[in-house]
Rosetta silent file (secondary structure, phi, psi, omega in degrees, C-alpha in Angstrom):
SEQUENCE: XXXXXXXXXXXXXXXXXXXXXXXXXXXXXXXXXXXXXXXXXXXXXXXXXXXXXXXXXXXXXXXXXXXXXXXXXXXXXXXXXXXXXXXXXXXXXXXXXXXXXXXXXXXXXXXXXXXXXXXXXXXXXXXXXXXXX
SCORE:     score description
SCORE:     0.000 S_00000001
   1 L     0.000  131.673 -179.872   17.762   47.334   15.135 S_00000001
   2 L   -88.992  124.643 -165.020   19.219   48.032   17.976 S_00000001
   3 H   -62.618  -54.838  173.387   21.555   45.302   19.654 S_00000001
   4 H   -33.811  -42.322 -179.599   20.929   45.886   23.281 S_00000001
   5 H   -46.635  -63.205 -157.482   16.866   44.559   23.317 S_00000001
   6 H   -90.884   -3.558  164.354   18.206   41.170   22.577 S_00000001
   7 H   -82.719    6.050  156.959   21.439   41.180   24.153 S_00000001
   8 H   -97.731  -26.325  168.978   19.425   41.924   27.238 S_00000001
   9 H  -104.771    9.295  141.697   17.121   39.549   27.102 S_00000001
  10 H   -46.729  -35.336  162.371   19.757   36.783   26.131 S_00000001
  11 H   -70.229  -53.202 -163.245   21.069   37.769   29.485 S_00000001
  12 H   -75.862  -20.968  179.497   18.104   37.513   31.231 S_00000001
  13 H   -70.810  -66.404 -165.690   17.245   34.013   29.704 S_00000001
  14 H   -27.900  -50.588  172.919   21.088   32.719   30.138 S_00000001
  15 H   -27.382  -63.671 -151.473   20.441   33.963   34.071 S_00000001
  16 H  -103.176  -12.350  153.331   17.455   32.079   34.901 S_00000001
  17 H   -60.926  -65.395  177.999   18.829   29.146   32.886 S_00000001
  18 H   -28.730  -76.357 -172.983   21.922   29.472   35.172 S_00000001
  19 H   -37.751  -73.049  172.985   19.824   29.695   38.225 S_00000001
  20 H   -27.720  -48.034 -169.662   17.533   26.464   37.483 S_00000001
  21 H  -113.549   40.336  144.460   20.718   24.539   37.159 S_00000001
  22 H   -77.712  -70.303  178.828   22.382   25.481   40.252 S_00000001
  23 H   -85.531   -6.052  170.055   19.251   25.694   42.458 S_00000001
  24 L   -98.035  151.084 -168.711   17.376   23.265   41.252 S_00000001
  25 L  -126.785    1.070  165.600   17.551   19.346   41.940 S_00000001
  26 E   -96.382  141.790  173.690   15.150   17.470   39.858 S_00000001
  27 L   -56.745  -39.354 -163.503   17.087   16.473   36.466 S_00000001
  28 H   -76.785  -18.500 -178.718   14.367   17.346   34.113 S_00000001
  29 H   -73.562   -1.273 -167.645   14.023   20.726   35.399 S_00000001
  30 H  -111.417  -33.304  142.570   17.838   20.990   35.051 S_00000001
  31 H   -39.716  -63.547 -163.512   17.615   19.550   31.264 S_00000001
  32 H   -53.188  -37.945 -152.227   15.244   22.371   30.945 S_00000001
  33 H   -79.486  -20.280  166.465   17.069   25.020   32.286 S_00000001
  34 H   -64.816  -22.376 -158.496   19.996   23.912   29.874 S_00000001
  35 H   -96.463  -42.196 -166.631   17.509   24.172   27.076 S_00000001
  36 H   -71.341  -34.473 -177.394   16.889   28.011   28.310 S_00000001
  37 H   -66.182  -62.084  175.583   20.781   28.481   28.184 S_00000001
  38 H   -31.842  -52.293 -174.309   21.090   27.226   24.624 S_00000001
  39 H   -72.547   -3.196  159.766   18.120   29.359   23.483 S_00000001
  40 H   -93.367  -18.027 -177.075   19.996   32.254   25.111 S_00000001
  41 H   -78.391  -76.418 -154.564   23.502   31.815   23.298 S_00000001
  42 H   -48.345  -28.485  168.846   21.549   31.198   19.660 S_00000001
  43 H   -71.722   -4.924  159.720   19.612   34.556   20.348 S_00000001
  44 H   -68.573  -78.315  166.268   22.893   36.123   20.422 S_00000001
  45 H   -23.593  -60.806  179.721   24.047   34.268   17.451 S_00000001
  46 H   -71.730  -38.352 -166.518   21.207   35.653   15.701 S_00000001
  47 H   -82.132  -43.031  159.684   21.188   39.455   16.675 S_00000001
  48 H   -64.019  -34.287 -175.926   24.995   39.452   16.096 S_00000001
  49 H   -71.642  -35.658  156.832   24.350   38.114   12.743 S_00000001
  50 H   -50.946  -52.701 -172.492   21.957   40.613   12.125 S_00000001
  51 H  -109.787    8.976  169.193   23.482   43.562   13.456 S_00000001
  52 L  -102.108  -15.078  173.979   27.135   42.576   11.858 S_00000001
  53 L    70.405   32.303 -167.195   25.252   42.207    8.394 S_00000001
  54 L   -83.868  129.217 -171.209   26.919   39.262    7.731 S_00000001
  55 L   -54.335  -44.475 -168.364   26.845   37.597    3.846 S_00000001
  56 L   -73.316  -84.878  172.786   27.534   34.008    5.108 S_00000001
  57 L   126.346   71.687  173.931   24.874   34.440    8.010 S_00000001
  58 L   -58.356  -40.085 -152.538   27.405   32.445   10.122 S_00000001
  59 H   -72.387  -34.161  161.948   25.543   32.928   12.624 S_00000001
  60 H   -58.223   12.626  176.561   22.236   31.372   11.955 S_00000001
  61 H   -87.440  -82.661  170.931   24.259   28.383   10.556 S_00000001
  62 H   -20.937  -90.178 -167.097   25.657   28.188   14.264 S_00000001
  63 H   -69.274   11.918  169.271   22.700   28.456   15.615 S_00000001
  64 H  -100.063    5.599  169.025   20.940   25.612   13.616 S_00000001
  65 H   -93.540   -5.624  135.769   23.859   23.510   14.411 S_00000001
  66 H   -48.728  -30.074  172.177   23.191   24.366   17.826 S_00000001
  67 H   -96.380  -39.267  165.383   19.513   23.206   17.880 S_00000001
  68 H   -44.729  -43.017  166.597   20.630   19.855   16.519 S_00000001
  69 H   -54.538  -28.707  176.057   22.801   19.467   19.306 S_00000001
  70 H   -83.107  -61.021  176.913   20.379   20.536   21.836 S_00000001
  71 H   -43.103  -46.436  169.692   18.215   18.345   20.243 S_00000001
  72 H   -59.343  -50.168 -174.222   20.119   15.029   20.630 S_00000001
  73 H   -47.149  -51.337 -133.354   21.033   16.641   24.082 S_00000001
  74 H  -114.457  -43.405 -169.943   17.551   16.646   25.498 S_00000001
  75 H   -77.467  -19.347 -173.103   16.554   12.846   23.586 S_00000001
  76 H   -75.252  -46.621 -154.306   19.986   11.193   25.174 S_00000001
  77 H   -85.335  -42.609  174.059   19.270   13.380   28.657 S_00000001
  78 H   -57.323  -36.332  165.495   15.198   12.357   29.032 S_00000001
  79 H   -94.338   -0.864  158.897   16.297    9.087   28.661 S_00000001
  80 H   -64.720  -59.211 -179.456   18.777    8.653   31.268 S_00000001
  81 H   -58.095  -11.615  168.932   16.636   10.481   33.092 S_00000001
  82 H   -82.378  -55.918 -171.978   13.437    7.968   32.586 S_00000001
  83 H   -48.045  -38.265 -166.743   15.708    5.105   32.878 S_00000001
  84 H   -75.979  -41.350  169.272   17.323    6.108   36.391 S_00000001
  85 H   -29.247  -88.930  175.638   13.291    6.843   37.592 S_00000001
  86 H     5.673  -84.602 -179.367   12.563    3.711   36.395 S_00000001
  87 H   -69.378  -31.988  175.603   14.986    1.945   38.430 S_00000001
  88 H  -101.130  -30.515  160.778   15.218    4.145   41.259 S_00000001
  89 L    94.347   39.127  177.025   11.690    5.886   42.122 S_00000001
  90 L   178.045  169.663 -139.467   13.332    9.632   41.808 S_00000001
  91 L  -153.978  -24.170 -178.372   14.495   12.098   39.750 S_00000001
  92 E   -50.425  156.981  166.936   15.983   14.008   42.280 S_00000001
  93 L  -112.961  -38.473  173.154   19.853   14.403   41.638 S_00000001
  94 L   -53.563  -46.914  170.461   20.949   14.726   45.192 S_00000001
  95 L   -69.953   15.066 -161.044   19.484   11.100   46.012 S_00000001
  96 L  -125.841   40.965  155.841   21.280    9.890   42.788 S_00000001
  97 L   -12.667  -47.086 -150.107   25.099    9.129   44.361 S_00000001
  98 L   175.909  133.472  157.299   26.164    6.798   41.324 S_00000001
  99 L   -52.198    1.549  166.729   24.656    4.821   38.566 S_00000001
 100 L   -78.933  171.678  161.354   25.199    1.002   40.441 S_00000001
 101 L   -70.170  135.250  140.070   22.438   -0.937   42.144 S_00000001
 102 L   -35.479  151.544  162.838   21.341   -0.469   45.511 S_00000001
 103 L   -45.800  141.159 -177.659   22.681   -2.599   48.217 S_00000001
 104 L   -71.972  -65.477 -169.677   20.682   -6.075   48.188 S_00000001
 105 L   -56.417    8.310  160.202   20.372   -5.480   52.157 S_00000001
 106 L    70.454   37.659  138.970   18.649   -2.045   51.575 S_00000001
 107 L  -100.642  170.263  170.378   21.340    0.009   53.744 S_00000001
 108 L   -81.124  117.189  176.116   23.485    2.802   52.144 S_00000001
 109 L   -66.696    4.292  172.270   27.062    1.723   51.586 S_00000001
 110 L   -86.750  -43.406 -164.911   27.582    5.758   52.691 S_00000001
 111 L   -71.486  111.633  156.841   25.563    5.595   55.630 S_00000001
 112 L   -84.560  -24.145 -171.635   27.763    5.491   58.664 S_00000001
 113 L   -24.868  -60.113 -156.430   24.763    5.931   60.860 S_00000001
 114 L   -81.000   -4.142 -171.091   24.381    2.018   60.919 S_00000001
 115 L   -70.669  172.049 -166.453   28.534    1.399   61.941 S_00000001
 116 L   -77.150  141.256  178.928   29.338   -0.317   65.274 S_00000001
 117 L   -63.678  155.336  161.212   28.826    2.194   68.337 S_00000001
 118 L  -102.481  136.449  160.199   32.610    2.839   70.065 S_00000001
 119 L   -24.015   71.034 -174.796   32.890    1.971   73.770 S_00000001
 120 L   -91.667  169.853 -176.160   33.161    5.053   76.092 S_00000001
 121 H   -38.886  -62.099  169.750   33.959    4.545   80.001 S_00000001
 122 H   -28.357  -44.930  178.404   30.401    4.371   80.812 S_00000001
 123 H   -70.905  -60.316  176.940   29.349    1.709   78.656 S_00000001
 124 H   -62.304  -47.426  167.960   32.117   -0.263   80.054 S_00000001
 125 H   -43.771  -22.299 -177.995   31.841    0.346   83.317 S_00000001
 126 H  -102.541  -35.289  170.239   27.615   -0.779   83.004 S_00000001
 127 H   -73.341  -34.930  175.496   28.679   -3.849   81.521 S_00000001
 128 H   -63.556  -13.896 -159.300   31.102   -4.689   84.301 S_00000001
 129 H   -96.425  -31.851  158.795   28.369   -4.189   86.714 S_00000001
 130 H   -43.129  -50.207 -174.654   26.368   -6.835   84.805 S_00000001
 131 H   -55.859  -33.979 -162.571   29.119   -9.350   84.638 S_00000001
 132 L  -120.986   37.760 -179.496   29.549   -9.214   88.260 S_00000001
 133 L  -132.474    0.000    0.000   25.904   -9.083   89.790 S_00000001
């Protein structure tokens, strides 16, 4: 067997794993895309194991200690990821700042937007003309 088929497409999954969790901003698709990375390292794992003709078969040890890990990885990460839905109405990771409660008064403790305007000359100058009409 020749090593290159699956050390090419090991690449190409690791890639488009990569990509998803760069460019993408919903979590589960970002769980997912983590899931594509794993499943690109263990096809390595196997195809090295394979083409080194190895006794132990480390590598297919590795990679079932590798799907347990992925597994727990995926039941602890869906449920963070239900729970913050839950509480928050999104999934989105950009809109996701920090694990506290929203503000009771529904602004963003981030949001400067809502800060006191500063005075420039104009503004004073239109108030003096109130004061003194």
């Amino acid at each position: 067997m020749h090593l290159a088929y699956p050390a090419v497409l090991a690449v190409l999954l690791f890639c488009t794993g990569l990509y998803g969790v760069l460019a993408r901003r919903n979590a589960i698709l970002m769980l997912m895309s983590v899931e594509l990375m794993l499943n690109a390292v263990n096809l390595n794992l196997v195809a090295f194991d394979v083409w080194l003709r190895d006794t132990l078969h480390a590598g297919q040890a590795l990679t079932l200690f590798t799907i347990a890990i992925a597994a727990a990885e995926i039941g602890i990460g869906l449920a963070i990821v239900l729970l913050v839905h839950r509480n928050r109405g999104t999934a989105d990771v950009d809109k996701l700042r920090d694990l506290a409660d929203p503000p009771s008064d529904g602004q963003d403790p981030m949001d400067d937007s809502m800060a006191a305007p500063t005075d420039n000359a104009a503004d004073q100058a239109r108030r003096a003309r109130r004061q003194t009409a």
